Coordinates of C-alpha atoms in Angstrom, one line a residue:
M28 CA 103.6 5.6 16.8
N29 CA 100.5 5.6 19.9
Y30 CA 97.5 7.4 20.4
I31 CA 95.4 7.9 23.3
V32 CA 91.1 8.7 22.5
L33 CA 89.7 10.2 25.5
V34 CA 85.7 9.5 24.9
K35 CA 82.8 10.4 27.6
Q36 CA 79.5 9.0 28.2
V37 CA 77.0 11.8 27.9
P38 CA 73.0 12.1 28.8
D39 CA 71.2 12.0 25.4
I40 CA 70.3 15.6 25.9
R41 CA 67.3 14.9 22.7
N42 CA 64.9 14.1 25.6
I43 CA 65.3 15.0 29.1
P44 CA 62.2 13.9 31.0
D45 CA 60.9 16.7 33.5
E46 CA 61.6 14.4 36.7
A47 CA 65.4 13.9 35.5
W48 CA 66.1 17.0 37.0
D49 CA 66.9 18.0 40.7
W50 CA 66.4 21.9 40.8
E51 CA 67.1 22.0 44.6
K52 CA 70.6 20.3 44.3
G53 CA 71.6 21.9 40.6
T54 CA 71.8 18.7 39.3
L55 CA 71.0 16.3 36.7
K56 CA 69.9 12.7 37.9
R57 CA 71.8 11.2 34.9
G58 CA 70.3 7.3 36.2
L59 CA 67.3 8.6 34.7
L60 CA 68.4 9.8 31.4
E61 CA 69.6 7.7 27.9
N62 CA 73.2 7.5 27.9
V63 CA 75.2 7.6 24.4
L64 CA 79.1 8.5 23.1
N65 CA 79.7 12.1 22.7
E66 CA 79.1 12.9 19.2
L67 CA 82.5 14.8 18.5
D68 CA 84.3 11.8 20.3
K69 CA 83.2 9.7 17.3
Q70 CA 84.9 12.2 15.1
A71 CA 88.0 11.9 17.6
L72 CA 87.8 7.9 17.0
V73 CA 87.8 8.3 13.0
F74 CA 90.8 11.0 13.2
T75 CA 93.0 8.6 15.1
F76 CA 92.3 5.5 13.7
K77 CA 93.4 7.5 9.9
M78 CA 96.0 8.5 11.7
R79 CA 97.3 4.7 12.6
E80 CA 96.5 4.2 9.2
Q81 CA 99.0 6.5 7.8
H82 CA 101.5 5.9 11.0
G83 CA 100.6 2.7 12.6
G84 CA 100.8 2.4 16.6
R85 CA 98.2 1.6 19.3
V86 CA 95.1 3.1 20.1
V87 CA 93.8 3.3 23.9
A88 CA 90.8 4.7 24.7
L89 CA 89.7 6.3 27.8
T90 CA 87.0 7.8 30.2
M91 CA 86.4 8.3 33.3
G92 CA 82.5 7.8 35.0
P93 CA 80.6 5.3 37.0
P94 CA 81.3 1.6 35.9
F95 CA 78.2 1.9 33.6
A96 CA 80.5 4.0 31.4
E97 CA 82.1 0.5 30.0
E98 CA 79.2 0.8 27.3
V99 CA 81.3 3.7 25.1
L100 CA 84.5 1.4 25.7
R101 CA 82.9 -1.6 24.2
Y102 CA 82.0 0.8 21.0
A103 CA 85.4 2.4 20.7
L104 CA 86.6 -1.4 20.5
S105 CA 84.1 -2.6 18.2
V106 CA 85.1 0.3 15.6
G107 CA 89.2 0.0 16.1
A108 CA 90.5 0.5 19.2
D109 CA 92.9 -2.2 20.6
D110 CA 92.9 -1.6 24.5
A111 CA 90.0 0.6 27.0
V112 CA 90.5 1.9 30.5
L113 CA 88.0 3.0 32.6
L114 CA 88.7 5.3 35.4
T115 CA 86.2 5.0 38.0
D116 CA 85.9 5.4 41.5
R117 CA 82.9 6.8 44.4
K118 CA 85.7 9.4 45.6
L119 CA 86.3 10.9 42.1
G120 CA 82.5 12.0 41.7
G121 CA 81.3 16.1 41.6
A122 CA 84.3 17.1 40.1
D123 CA 83.8 20.2 37.9
T124 CA 86.7 20.5 35.0
A125 CA 89.7 20.3 36.8
A126 CA 88.7 17.6 38.8
T127 CA 88.4 15.5 36.0
A128 CA 91.6 17.0 34.3
Y129 CA 94.0 16.1 37.2
P130 CA 92.9 12.5 37.4
L131 CA 92.7 11.6 33.6
A132 CA 96.1 13.3 33.4
Q133 CA 97.1 10.6 35.9
A134 CA 95.9 7.4 34.1
I135 CA 97.4 9.1 31.5
S136 CA 100.5 8.9 33.0
K137 CA 100.3 5.3 34.1
I138 CA 99.1 4.3 30.5
E139 CA 102.1 5.6 29.5
Q140 CA 104.1 3.3 31.5
E141 CA 102.4 0.3 31.9
L142 CA 100.3 0.0 28.4
F143 CA 102.9 1.8 26.2
H144 CA 106.0 0.5 28.2
G145 CA 107.1 4.0 28.8
D146 CA 107.4 5.2 25.1
R147 CA 106.8 9.1 25.2
E148 CA 105.7 8.9 21.1
Y149 CA 102.2 9.2 21.7
V150 CA 99.1 11.5 20.9
I151 CA 96.4 12.2 22.6
V152 CA 93.0 12.9 20.8
S153 CA 89.5 13.6 22.0
G154 CA 86.5 16.1 20.3
M155 CA 86.3 19.8 21.5
Q156 CA 83.9 19.7 24.1
S157 CA 81.4 17.2 25.3
V158 CA 77.3 18.1 24.9
D159 CA 76.5 17.9 28.6
G160 CA 79.0 20.4 29.4
D161 CA 80.0 22.4 26.6
T162 CA 83.4 24.1 27.7
A163 CA 85.8 22.5 26.2
Q164 CA 88.2 23.0 29.3
V165 CA 89.1 19.4 30.2
P166 CA 91.8 18.7 27.1
P167 CA 93.9 22.5 27.4
Q168 CA 94.0 21.5 31.4
I169 CA 94.7 17.6 30.7
A170 CA 97.8 19.2 28.3
E171 CA 98.6 22.1 31.4
E172 CA 98.8 19.2 33.8
L173 CA 101.1 17.1 31.5
S174 CA 102.9 20.4 29.9
M175 CA 102.6 19.3 26.6
V176 CA 100.9 21.3 23.9
H177 CA 97.4 21.4 23.2
I178 CA 96.2 21.9 19.4
A179 CA 92.6 23.0 19.1
Y180 CA 89.8 23.2 16.5
A181 CA 91.6 20.4 14.6
T182 CA 90.0 19.7 11.0
A183 CA 92.6 17.5 10.0
F184 CA 96.4 16.4 9.6
S185 CA 99.6 14.7 7.8
F186 CA 102.6 13.5 8.6
N187 CA 105.6 14.8 6.9
N188 CA 108.6 12.2 7.5
G189 CA 106.9 10.9 9.8
Q190 CA 106.0 14.8 11.7
L191 CA 102.9 15.0 12.8
R192 CA 100.8 18.5 11.1
V193 CA 97.6 19.9 11.8
D194 CA 95.5 22.1 10.0
R195 CA 92.9 24.1 12.7
I196 CA 90.4 26.4 12.6
T197 CA 91.2 30.3 14.0
R198 CA 89.1 32.7 14.4
K199 CA 90.1 35.0 11.4
G200 CA 91.1 31.4 9.0
S201 CA 93.2 28.6 9.2
E202 CA 96.5 27.1 10.0
T203 CA 99.1 24.1 9.9
I204 CA 101.2 23.6 13.2
A205 CA 103.4 21.0 14.1
P206 CA 103.8 19.8 17.5
D207 CA 107.7 20.4 18.7
N208 CA 107.9 16.7 20.6
Y209 CA 105.8 14.4 21.9
P210 CA 103.0 13.7 23.9
C211 CA 101.0 16.3 22.3
M212 CA 97.1 16.6 22.7
V213 CA 94.8 17.4 19.3
T214 CA 90.8 18.3 20.1
V215 CA 88.9 17.6 16.8
T216 CA 85.6 19.3 15.3
Q217 CA 83.4 17.8 13.3
W218 CA 85.7 15.8 11.0
T219 CA 84.0 13.0 9.0
E220 CA 81.1 10.5 9.6
P221 CA 82.0 8.3 12.4
S222 CA 82.3 4.8 12.3
F223 CA 80.0 1.8 12.2
P224 CA 81.3 -1.4 13.9
S225 CA 81.0 -4.7 12.3
F226 CA 79.2 -7.7 13.7
H227 CA 83.0 -9.5 14.1
R228 CA 84.3 -6.6 15.4
T229 CA 81.4 -6.1 18.1
R230 CA 81.3 -9.6 18.8
W231 CA 85.2 -9.4 19.8
A232 CA 84.8 -5.9 21.5
Q233 CA 81.9 -8.2 24.5
S234 CA 84.6 -10.3 25.1
Q235 CA 87.7 -8.0 25.2
E236 CA 88.4 -6.8 28.9
I237 CA 88.2 -3.4 30.2
Y238 CA 91.6 -2.2 32.5
Q239 CA 89.6 -0.5 35.5
W240 CA 91.6 1.9 37.4
S241 CA 90.6 3.5 40.8
A242 CA 91.7 6.8 42.1
D243 CA 94.5 5.2 44.3
D244 CA 95.6 3.0 41.4
I245 CA 96.2 6.3 39.4
Q246 CA 98.1 7.4 42.6
S247 CA 95.7 10.4 42.7
D248 CA 95.8 13.6 45.4
E249 CA 92.6 13.4 47.1
S250 CA 93.0 17.3 47.3
Q251 CA 93.0 17.4 43.6
I252 CA 89.8 15.2 43.2
G253 CA 85.9 14.8 43.3
L254 CA 84.4 17.4 45.2
A255 CA 87.4 18.8 47.1
G256 CA 89.3 18.8 43.9
S257 CA 86.7 21.6 42.0
R258 CA 87.1 24.8 41.9
T259 CA 83.9 25.7 40.6
A260 CA 80.3 24.8 42.7
V261 CA 76.7 25.1 40.9
V262 CA 74.7 27.5 42.9
K263 CA 71.4 26.9 41.3
I264 CA 70.0 25.5 38.1
F265 CA 67.5 26.4 36.5
S266 CA 65.2 26.6 32.6
P267 CA 65.8 29.2 30.0
K268 CA 62.4 30.2 30.0
E269 CA 63.4 32.0 33.1
V270 CA 66.0 34.4 31.3
S271 CA 64.2 34.4 27.5
K272 CA 62.9 37.0 26.4
K273 CA 61.8 34.8 23.7
T274 CA 58.6 32.8 22.6
C275 CA 58.6 31.2 18.9
V276 CA 54.9 32.3 17.2
F277 CA 54.9 29.5 14.8
E278 CA 53.4 31.3 11.5
N279 CA 52.6 29.6 8.2
D280 CA 50.5 32.7 6.6
V281 CA 53.4 34.4 5.5
D282 CA 51.8 37.8 4.9
K283 CA 50.5 37.9 8.4
L284 CA 54.0 36.8 9.8
I285 CA 55.5 40.1 7.7
G286 CA 52.7 42.1 9.1
M287 CA 54.3 41.0 12.9
L288 CA 57.9 41.5 11.6
R289 CA 56.9 44.6 10.3
E290 CA 55.5 45.9 13.9
S291 CA 58.5 44.5 15.9
Y292 CA 61.1 45.9 14.1
E293 CA 59.8 49.3 14.4
N294 CA 59.4 48.5 18.3
K295 CA 62.9 47.4 18.1
L296 CA 63.8 51.0 16.3
E297 CA 61.9 53.0 18.9
S298 CA 62.8 50.9 21.9
T299 CA 65.2 52.7 24.1
E300 CA 65.3 49.8 26.7
K301 CA 67.7 49.8 29.4
D302 CA 69.0 47.0 31.8
E303 CA 66.8 47.7 34.7
Q304 CA 69.1 44.5 36.9
P305 CA 68.9 46.2 40.1
K306 CA 73.2 47.2 40.8
Y307 CA 74.9 45.4 44.0
H308 CA 76.5 47.3 47.5
L309 CA 78.5 45.8 49.4
P310 CA 76.9 45.3 53.1
E311 CA 78.0 47.7 55.4
G312 CA 80.5 46.2 57.6
R313 CA 81.2 43.3 55.5
E314 CA 84.5 42.9 53.0
P315 CA 84.3 41.1 49.9
D316 CA 86.1 37.7 50.2
Y317 CA 88.0 38.3 47.0
Q318 CA 90.0 42.1 46.5
G319 CA 92.1 43.5 43.5
E320 CA 91.8 44.2 40.5
I321 CA 89.2 43.1 37.4
W322 CA 90.7 42.1 34.8
V323 CA 90.5 41.3 31.2
F324 CA 92.1 39.6 28.5
A325 CA 92.7 41.6 25.4
E326 CA 92.2 39.1 22.4
Q327 CA 94.6 40.5 19.2
E328 CA 95.5 39.1 16.0
G329 CA 97.4 40.7 13.9
G330 CA 97.7 44.1 15.9
E331 CA 93.6 44.4 15.6
I332 CA 91.9 44.2 19.0
N333 CA 89.0 41.7 18.8
P334 CA 86.0 43.7 19.6
A335 CA 84.3 41.0 22.0
T336 CA 87.3 42.7 24.0
F337 CA 85.3 46.1 24.3
E338 CA 82.2 44.1 25.7
L339 CA 84.2 43.0 28.2
L340 CA 86.0 45.8 29.2
G341 CA 82.5 47.3 29.3
K342 CA 81.2 44.7 31.5
A343 CA 84.6 44.8 33.8
T344 CA 84.2 48.4 34.1
E345 CA 80.8 48.2 35.8
L346 CA 81.9 45.0 37.7
A347 CA 85.0 47.5 39.3
G348 CA 82.4 50.0 40.0
Q349 CA 80.0 48.4 42.3
L350 CA 83.3 46.4 43.9
N351 CA 84.8 50.4 44.5
E352 CA 88.1 48.5 42.4
K353 CA 89.8 49.2 38.8
T354 CA 89.4 47.6 35.7
A355 CA 91.9 46.7 34.2
A356 CA 93.3 44.5 30.9
V357 CA 96.2 42.2 29.6
L358 CA 97.5 42.6 25.9
V359 CA 100.0 40.2 24.6
G360 CA 101.8 40.3 21.4
H361 CA 104.7 41.8 19.6
N362 CA 104.6 45.3 18.3
I363 CA 101.2 45.8 20.0
K364 CA 102.4 48.9 21.7
D365 CA 99.9 51.1 20.3
L366 CA 97.0 49.2 21.4
P367 CA 97.0 50.2 24.6
Q368 CA 95.4 53.8 24.6
K369 CA 92.5 52.1 22.6
L370 CA 92.1 49.5 25.4
I371 CA 91.9 52.6 27.9
S372 CA 89.3 54.9 25.8
Y373 CA 86.9 51.7 26.5
G374 CA 87.7 51.6 30.0
A375 CA 90.7 49.8 31.2
D376 CA 92.0 51.9 34.0
R377 CA 95.6 49.8 33.4
V378 CA 97.0 47.9 30.7
Y379 CA 99.4 45.3 31.1
V380 CA 101.8 44.4 28.2
I381 CA 103.7 41.7 27.4
D382 CA 105.3 42.4 24.2
D383 CA 107.8 39.5 22.9
E384 CA 108.7 38.5 19.5
L385 CA 108.1 34.9 20.5
L386 CA 104.8 35.5 21.3
K387 CA 104.2 37.1 17.7
D388 CA 101.8 34.4 17.1
F389 CA 99.3 32.6 19.6
L390 CA 100.5 29.6 20.4
P391 CA 98.8 28.2 24.3
L392 CA 101.8 26.8 26.0
P393 CA 104.2 30.5 26.1
Y394 CA 100.9 32.6 26.4
S395 CA 99.6 30.6 29.1
K396 CA 103.1 31.0 31.1
A397 CA 103.6 35.0 30.6
V398 CA 99.8 35.4 31.5
S399 CA 100.2 33.0 34.9
E400 CA 103.1 34.4 35.4
L401 CA 101.7 38.2 35.2
I402 CA 99.0 36.7 37.7
G403 CA 101.5 35.8 40.3
E404 CA 103.0 39.2 40.6
Y405 CA 99.8 41.7 40.6
A406 CA 96.9 39.0 42.2
P407 CA 93.8 40.3 40.3
Q408 CA 90.0 38.9 42.2
M409 CA 89.0 38.4 38.2
M410 CA 89.8 37.7 35.2
L411 CA 87.0 37.6 31.8
F412 CA 88.2 35.9 28.3
S413 CA 86.4 36.2 25.2
A414 CA 84.6 32.7 24.8
T415 CA 86.5 32.5 21.2
P416 CA 88.9 30.0 19.8
L417 CA 92.1 31.3 21.5
G418 CA 90.1 32.6 24.6
R419 CA 88.1 28.6 25.1
E420 CA 92.4 27.5 24.5
L421 CA 94.4 29.8 26.8
A422 CA 91.9 30.5 29.8
P423 CA 91.6 26.6 30.8
R424 CA 95.3 26.4 30.9
V425 CA 96.0 29.7 33.0
A426 CA 92.9 28.7 35.1
Y427 CA 94.5 25.4 35.4
R428 CA 98.0 26.9 36.3
T429 CA 97.3 29.3 38.6
K430 CA 94.8 27.1 40.4
S431 CA 91.8 29.4 39.6
G432 CA 87.6 28.2 38.6
L433 CA 86.5 28.8 35.6
T434 CA 83.3 28.9 34.2
A435 CA 83.0 29.1 30.3
D436 CA 80.6 30.4 27.6
C437 CA 78.5 33.2 30.1
T438 CA 76.1 35.0 29.9
G439 CA 75.6 36.1 32.6
L440 CA 78.4 38.2 35.1
D441 CA 77.0 39.7 38.0
I442 CA 78.2 40.4 41.7
I443 CA 76.4 38.4 44.5
D444 CA 76.2 37.5 48.6
T445 CA 75.5 34.4 49.0
K446 CA 75.6 31.2 51.7
R447 CA 76.1 27.3 51.0
G448 CA 75.6 25.2 53.5
R449 CA 77.8 27.1 56.3
Q450 CA 80.3 28.9 54.1
E451 CA 79.3 33.2 53.7
Y452 CA 80.6 34.5 50.5
T453 CA 80.6 38.1 49.9
G454 CA 80.7 39.9 47.0
I455 CA 81.9 37.2 44.6
L456 CA 81.4 37.2 40.8
Q457 CA 78.1 35.0 40.1
Q458 CA 78.5 33.3 36.3
T459 CA 75.8 31.8 34.5
R460 CA 75.8 29.7 31.7
P461 CA 74.0 28.0 28.9
A462 CA 74.1 24.0 29.4
L463 CA 73.3 20.5 28.1
G464 CA 72.7 22.0 24.4
G465 CA 70.7 25.1 26.3
N466 CA 68.2 22.9 27.8
I467 CA 69.1 25.0 31.3
M468 CA 71.1 27.7 32.7
A469 CA 73.4 26.6 35.8
A470 CA 74.4 29.7 38.0
I471 CA 78.4 29.0 39.4
I472 CA 80.5 30.5 41.8
T473 CA 84.2 30.2 42.4
Q474 CA 85.6 28.3 45.2
N475 CA 89.3 27.2 46.6
S476 CA 91.0 29.7 43.8
T477 CA 93.1 32.0 43.4
V478 CA 91.4 34.1 41.2
Q479 CA 87.5 33.9 39.8
M480 CA 87.2 33.3 36.2
S481 CA 85.4 33.3 33.2
T482 CA 85.2 33.1 29.5
A483 CA 81.8 35.1 28.3
R484 CA 80.0 34.9 24.8
P485 CA 80.9 37.4 22.4
G486 CA 77.7 39.4 21.6
V487 CA 76.1 39.3 24.7
M488 CA 77.9 41.9 27.4
R489 CA 77.5 46.2 25.8
A490 CA 80.7 48.0 25.2
L491 CA 81.2 51.4 26.2
E492 CA 81.5 54.1 24.1
P493 CA 85.2 55.0 23.5
D494 CA 86.3 58.3 24.6
D495 CA 89.9 59.1 22.8
Q496 CA 90.2 61.5 25.9
R497 CA 90.7 58.7 29.0
K498 CA 93.9 58.5 30.8
G499 CA 95.2 54.9 32.1
E500 CA 98.3 53.7 33.1
I501 CA 100.9 51.3 30.9
I502 CA 102.4 48.3 32.7
E503 CA 105.0 47.0 30.4
H504 CA 106.0 42.9 32.0
K505 CA 108.7 41.5 30.0
P506 CA 108.0 37.2 30.6
E507 CA 110.1 34.8 31.3
I508 CA 110.1 32.7 28.1
T509 CA 112.8 31.0 25.7
S510 CA 112.0 29.5 23.0
S511 CA 111.7 26.1 24.7
D512 CA 108.2 26.5 26.0
L513 CA 106.9 26.8 22.5
G514 CA 105.7 23.7 22.2
A515 CA 105.2 23.4 18.7
H516 CA 105.5 25.7 15.3
I517 CA 103.0 27.0 12.9
I518 CA 103.9 26.2 9.4
S519 CA 101.3 28.1 7.5
S520 CA 98.7 30.5 8.4
T521 CA 95.8 31.4 5.9
L522 CA 93.4 34.6 6.6
R523 CA 90.1 34.1 5.0
Q524 CA 89.2 37.5 2.7
M525 CA 86.2 39.3 3.9
T526 CA 84.7 40.2 1.5
S527 CA 81.8 41.6 3.6
E528 CA 81.5 42.4 7.6
I529 CA 79.0 40.4 8.6
K530 CA 79.1 41.0 11.7
D531 CA 78.1 44.8 11.3
A532 CA 75.2 43.9 9.1
G533 CA 71.8 45.1 10.2
A534 CA 70.1 42.4 8.7
I535 CA 71.1 38.9 7.7
V536 CA 69.6 35.5 6.2
C537 CA 71.6 32.4 7.2
A538 CA 71.9 29.2 5.5
G539 CA 72.1 26.1 7.3
A540 CA 72.7 22.3 5.8
G541 CA 68.8 22.2 5.2
C542 CA 69.5 24.6 2.1
K543 CA 70.9 20.8 0.7
T544 CA 72.4 22.2 -2.3
K545 CA 74.8 25.7 -3.0
D546 CA 72.0 25.6 -6.0
N547 CA 69.6 26.2 -3.3
F548 CA 71.6 28.4 -1.8
E549 CA 71.8 30.8 -4.8
K550 CA 68.0 30.0 -5.9
Y551 CA 66.6 30.7 -2.6
I552 CA 69.0 32.5 0.3
L553 CA 70.5 35.4 -2.1
P554 CA 67.3 36.0 -3.2
L555 CA 65.7 36.4 0.3
A556 CA 68.0 38.4 1.2
D557 CA 68.2 41.0 -1.2
S558 CA 64.3 40.8 -0.8
L559 CA 64.5 41.1 3.3
G560 CA 66.6 44.1 2.4
R561 CA 64.6 46.2 0.1
F562 CA 61.4 45.7 2.8
L563 CA 63.3 46.8 5.8
G564 CA 65.6 50.1 4.0
E565 CA 68.9 48.5 4.8
E566 CA 71.5 46.0 3.3
A567 CA 70.7 42.7 4.3
M568 CA 74.1 40.2 4.1
V569 CA 73.6 36.3 3.7
G570 CA 75.6 34.4 6.4
A571 CA 76.1 30.6 6.6
S572 CA 76.3 27.9 9.2
R573 CA 79.5 25.9 9.5
A574 CA 77.6 22.6 8.1
A575 CA 77.1 25.1 5.2
V576 CA 80.4 26.3 4.6
E577 CA 81.8 22.6 5.1
L578 CA 79.4 21.6 1.9
G579 CA 80.5 24.2 -0.1
F580 CA 77.3 26.7 -0.5
T581 CA 79.9 29.8 0.4
D582 CA 83.0 30.4 1.7
R583 CA 84.0 31.1 5.2
S584 CA 84.0 34.4 5.2
H585 CA 80.4 34.2 5.7
Q586 CA 80.3 31.5 8.7
I587 CA 78.5 32.6 12.0
G588 CA 78.7 30.3 15.2
Q589 CA 81.5 29.8 17.7
T590 CA 84.3 29.2 14.8
G591 CA 82.9 31.7 12.7
Q592 CA 81.8 35.0 13.1
T593 CA 79.3 36.5 16.3
V594 CA 76.4 38.7 15.0
K595 CA 73.9 40.9 16.6
P596 CA 71.2 42.2 13.5
R597 CA 68.1 43.4 13.8
V598 CA 67.0 41.0 11.9
Y599 CA 68.0 37.3 11.6
I600 CA 66.6 34.5 9.1
A601 CA 68.0 31.4 9.9
A602 CA 67.0 29.2 6.7
G603 CA 67.4 25.0 7.3
V604 CA 69.8 26.0 10.5
S605 CA 68.9 23.2 13.5
G606 CA 70.5 25.2 16.0
A607 CA 73.5 23.4 17.1
V608 CA 74.9 25.5 20.2
Q609 CA 78.2 26.2 18.2
H610 CA 75.7 28.1 15.8
L611 CA 73.5 29.6 18.3
T612 CA 76.8 31.5 20.4
G613 CA 77.1 33.1 17.3
M614 CA 74.1 34.5 16.6
Q615 CA 71.3 34.3 19.9
N616 CA 71.6 38.0 20.6
S617 CA 70.1 38.8 17.1
D618 CA 67.1 41.2 18.3
I619 CA 64.0 39.3 16.5
I620 CA 64.9 35.8 15.2
I621 CA 62.9 33.8 12.1
A622 CA 63.8 30.0 12.1
I623 CA 62.7 28.4 8.7
N624 CA 63.1 24.4 9.6
K625 CA 60.9 21.2 8.7
D626 CA 61.5 20.0 12.2
S627 CA 58.8 21.8 14.6
K628 CA 61.7 20.4 17.3
A629 CA 64.5 21.7 16.4
P630 CA 66.5 23.5 18.3
I631 CA 66.6 26.9 16.6
F632 CA 63.0 27.4 17.6
K633 CA 64.1 27.8 21.2
V634 CA 65.9 31.1 20.7
S635 CA 63.3 32.5 17.7
D636 CA 60.5 35.0 17.7
Y637 CA 58.7 33.4 15.0
G638 CA 58.6 30.5 13.3
L639 CA 57.8 28.7 10.0
V640 CA 57.5 24.7 9.6
G641 CA 58.2 23.3 5.9
N642 CA 60.7 22.9 3.3
L643 CA 62.7 25.7 2.0
E644 CA 61.8 25.1 -1.3
E645 CA 58.1 25.9 -0.6
I646 CA 58.4 28.6 1.9
I647 CA 61.2 30.9 1.1
P648 CA 59.3 32.0 -2.6
Q649 CA 56.0 32.9 -0.1
L650 CA 58.2 34.9 1.9
I651 CA 60.0 36.6 -1.0
A652 CA 56.8 37.3 -2.4
A653 CA 55.5 38.6 0.7
L654 CA 58.3 40.5 1.6
D655 CA 57.8 42.2 -2.3
R656 CA 54.4 42.9 -1.9
S657 CA 55.0 44.8 1.8
G658 CA 57.7 46.7 0.4
N659 CA 56.1 48.2 -2.1

């Protein structure tokens, strides 16, 4: 078995000087920043080295970037890689995810032929996403280009009689998957501590020759690389402060803080604030650039529709109304024919049903093939997916297969008219998303594409009130798939037991790794939730960051974040939570957020209303006492 590890040099987003932004062009002057190896790619390296320990083989590190990206390859060599390849060429600059995935796939094919001598028994490993983009789109799009299976959110692996098995996170638990053939792609989430290079190995790495390949060396099609091959374009970047309604008030007088919390809570209960965003109207005498229905991928597992789907239907209905189009849902699975009416009740005018026994469980290859077939036949102008683990795995493949632009993790979707250079756009989708760990917001449009596609963060859009009397059309589509299209098989699946529906909680106290121990979790977090519940007069539940769950403080049914649950309570207390983007995805739409952290610069404070700076062991007992005094 051989291995290719994708690594990326990224800017150090912890300290970005103002002069590094080019606000007019919507770009970052990366030469003014310190550059580091993407943290999850360090995890990918360790994951790969452990695989090599068990099954032998050769490890090749691959990156695409400017010449100075050689630094991350030297690091990869110093911690255990055998060879390194740098794909560097000015022609590759300015690429979006599709125009990045294509040349990397070409380079992988060259590695297979020239370094592995045609041996196809290899695994490609990378981190789930990079901190500068946070899209998680490049790995599945490489897999789509190379027609291979992709196993995402990997947390562990094993070999059974030489057959690779990968444990992965799903929205409702976990599963073990085995690829049916090689090569295959595996993307890892946080797995273990990264390796540290020895002095001897570092000296060796500095002396090694690194393969440098150009766009011509990998025989790339110039229409698929760089700016020409990009299917999306950033139209502007701006500070999150321009759209955020939150300014963190730091207050360590707990009695005063509780008074402010009560006032804010009562104001939220009384508020009937509505979105005042002006609605789009098509200019008289002009036709929109895209025409067709607005589609929503209806995510379901085990016959249960993910509530985030209903939120997307609400937004799709709004967008379709502005363009005088219909809203449709795409439902994929097996024995799901009782679900279309529910989608119609939440706003779908039409439901496309793809029901096949081979689609009973989610696997990206057959799902992307079936959905792409449907797009080819009915030609929507827009398709929206939820930014869940399933959506973030499926949408990139569908977008790449249908030659469509895709923007990830959107928090805003609006119809606009705009002009870029000599090109005028009418009635197109502007997709707004956070980037660089939340340091900026980017407004993005689709270009050179068949369909405008987005994944949207759960909890951001508003679902319509269901109307069980609504009528809609149901269209059944028989996909052209066979068992050979599966690419992998699920060996086992574990559903986590839902001890409480934390996603519906009105108040939550969430523990992070800063809670330190399970004893502290029980000593401080549980009593704080009890006191908060009594103070507010409603049940308060406990949550946990992924790091806290992995430290054993509580089980995964309480996990909040990208690979856990999305919540939007009226009050959210984050205790010892640093505020990684994966966690913020799951909770930042809470009405009132209080953060407790000893680091006053922790990212969690950027989305918080109130902040307490200090040790949990000192602050939480004071906060509990203040809540109890005020609640009596």
